[in-house]
Amino acid sequence: MEISVSRKAHFNAAHRLHIKEWTDEQNRAFFGTCNNPNYHGHNYDLIVRITGEIDPVSGYLIDMKVLSDLIKREIEDRFDHKNLNLDTEEFKDLNPTAENIAVVIWRLLRPHISPNQQLTITLYETERNFVEYSGK
Amino acid sequence: MEISVSRKAHFNAAHRLHIKEWTDEQNRAFFGTCNNPNYHGHNYDLIVRITGEIDPVSGYLIDMKVLSDLIKREIEDRFDHKNLNLDTEEFKDLNPTAENIAVVIWRLLRPHISPNQQLTITLYETERNFVEYSGK
Amino acid sequence: MEISVSRKAHFNAAHRLHIKEWTDEQNRAFFGTCNNPNYHGHNYDLIVRITGEIDPVSGYLIDMKVLSDLIKREIEDRFDHKNLNLDTEEFKDLNPTAENIAVVIWRLLRPHISPNQQLTITLYETERNFVEYSGK
Amino acid sequence: MEISVSRKAHFNAAHRLHIKEWTDEQNRAFFGTCNNPNYHGHNYDLIVRITGEIDPVSGYLIDMKVLSDLIKREIEDRFDHKNLNLDTEEFKDLNPTAENIAVVIWRLLRPHISPNQQLTITLYETERNFVEYSGK
Amino acid sequence: MEISVSRKAHFNAAHRLHIKEWTDEQNRAFFGTCNNPNYHGHNYDLIVRITGEIDPVSGYLIDMKVLSDLIKREIEDRFDHKNLNLDTEEFKDLNPTAENIAVVIWRLLRPHISPNQQLTITLYETERNFVEYSGK
Amino acid sequence: MEISVSRKAHFNAAHRLHIKEWTDEQNRAFFGTCNNPNYHGHNYDLIVRITGEIDPVSGYLIDMKVLSDLIKREIEDRFDHKNLNLDTEEFKDLNPTAENIAVVIWRLLRPHISPNQQLTITLYETERNFVEYSGK
């Protein structure tokens, strides 16, 4: 029996949308206020979804405590109360759009999830803007 | 890399569920209080999801500002603070069920979305009732 | 020991902001799209708060089932799936602004609440607009 | 035209995660505080999603009132204000994990849904933990 | 400058409404399904509000980390994943209505809050039922 | 008849908690990760509440469109997508704690509200942390 289990997590971070290869003018025109050189920030809500077979003995797909600890260690400790552009290896040379952050989170978690299970990341940048990535 | 980007929007409208080919009796029996001839109304919450490839340069699937402006121009300006049955072309002869409203919104937005991208509409009629349409 | 107990309820209705003594021009200028002669509508979220002494035996201020039934009978049955302007006695000659709806709900419920208890009405017209009335 | 219609419902229940074949020690080690022999409890939020063809006459996939009554009769009346382990047939010998509860709800509802329609169950154990089951 | 600072917390517990001095018949008639002898349960959402003067140097009323740790130690560790009737000293002889739980939480936290500050407890038993207690 | 009308608004900003008169060591010890020299950020949810008399003719306490435009002009345009410490006059020399931001917003809005009306600011820094200020 295939089922999905989801866990919601959270981190607060500053960021700036900016492409180093573009001029300041180009960046401002394309990213608008999101290009503010002094950064702005968000409360990111993160939903991590694991899909796979229910263990017939325990009745678990995955232990929520294990999943929650994994998200804390790999994602929250890395990004919470950070400036994504300045404080992280992942976004030193990658524009921290919601799309790219979701892909990065997927890649950080994927090695820790069983190969028999699928992983989907939903990332809310605001209550009204969110992205979903499944590694396809 | 395929990703989905979603934008939440909102409009308030009056409507009445009613089929012109049916008798008043049939309409009342089938649609109950939703058939009230004087209309009732809802705060409709709308989620527009676009699925496609991330632009490797900008890190965007679609500019949220562009998507948000599109939804405002094509959907909110058309339906917000309107009577769906009386004030709109779309529901002059189409029963404004949540299902039909979602299909109409999909058709209004589809021409403005890149052919390489998929479009999914989620429409909340109330917090407890919602529909999803992907054009299939 | 004084405590407040709150119960959330819900009704969907159509309405139009309009003052009969004003010209159409004045109404349009003042109420904007809320003056649409064909009505628009809302999902109204209602919070009814009762404040008073905890009964030392039962540990209740008020039985939530009793409060919930009262709100259904006096408010939901009266306003749900109705056109406030056309279908109700209360708003035949009273402009159904959120402020006035809250006052009307307070007056409808007040006789059914113990004189030793205070009553506060919070009414959400949308997720972003709400009013609160305590009978003062 | 294929569409999905979802209805949100709710029940409050006590439960305990426990496997009869395991020792108390094993149960405590594996399920932690969820194994409390005196039970703990949750407000379960349930989303029932039906997917199928819109009826071209009524504009309905399914009458929400019918769906809502079905959920009340088959799920809420069975599980609300119950101890899942002690008061229900379904979990007498089945560990009431969120995964297993979702599967049980799917099986209880499936016979009442048209064979042409698909059924998906989303069950929130808390705001942060939820599961989804589609019968695959 | 007087300000209020609020922190939201959470615990999951089983309980049963029951008064030992009453007969089973009386308990069933008064508390209905909440009197289930096998218990039911809730996800309790708790908001702890502190009111007092802003420290002019730090700009804090209270350090949110300190408040959050206090709530965890005094409330969550005591009540989370517990049966309120069986596992706690506080409700051995006190009916665990939402009203009484709010009063108990207020009394548990009050000694740890500065005497110059006021304390208000808001407790959500469900999304639709909640109580507020300020120690008056 | 005294009533309160509330409007919810929103801005995203970066900030850093830091007191210039303290050493780096003191700041780190007191503010923890909130002292990150590279900033972090939040989605701030803002509720502006006006309390006063309902206008007996219009049935309005205040026109929500007017209130919404005022909040946009005075607060959102000033703080949205900004670094509070670097980009604003208000927090050049004032530590941008949630408490201080609420007080600043109150002072910015107060001159634009009728002297007969009271003003209360509720500011959510995260879904779990929020403050309320009424000018007392």
PDB file of C-alpha atoms in Angstrom, chain C residues 30 38 46 68 109 113 123 125:
ATOM      1  CA  PHE C  30     -19.208  56.132  -1.563  1.00  0.00           C
ATOM      2  CA  ASN C  38     -26.843  42.839  -8.600  1.00  0.00           C
ATOM      3  CA  LEU C  46     -18.522  34.561  13.151  1.00  0.00           C
ATOM      4  CA  SER C  68     -23.573  26.138  19.067  1.00  0.00           C
ATOM      5  CA  LEU C 109     -28.233  36.712  20.627  1.00  0.00           C
ATOM      6  CA  ILE C 113     -27.521  34.873  27.042  1.00  0.00           C
ATOM      7  CA  LEU C 123     -17.458  39.062  12.373  1.00  0.00           C
ATOM      8  CA  GLU C 125     -16.337  39.676   6.180  1.00  0.00           C
TER       9      GLU C 125
END
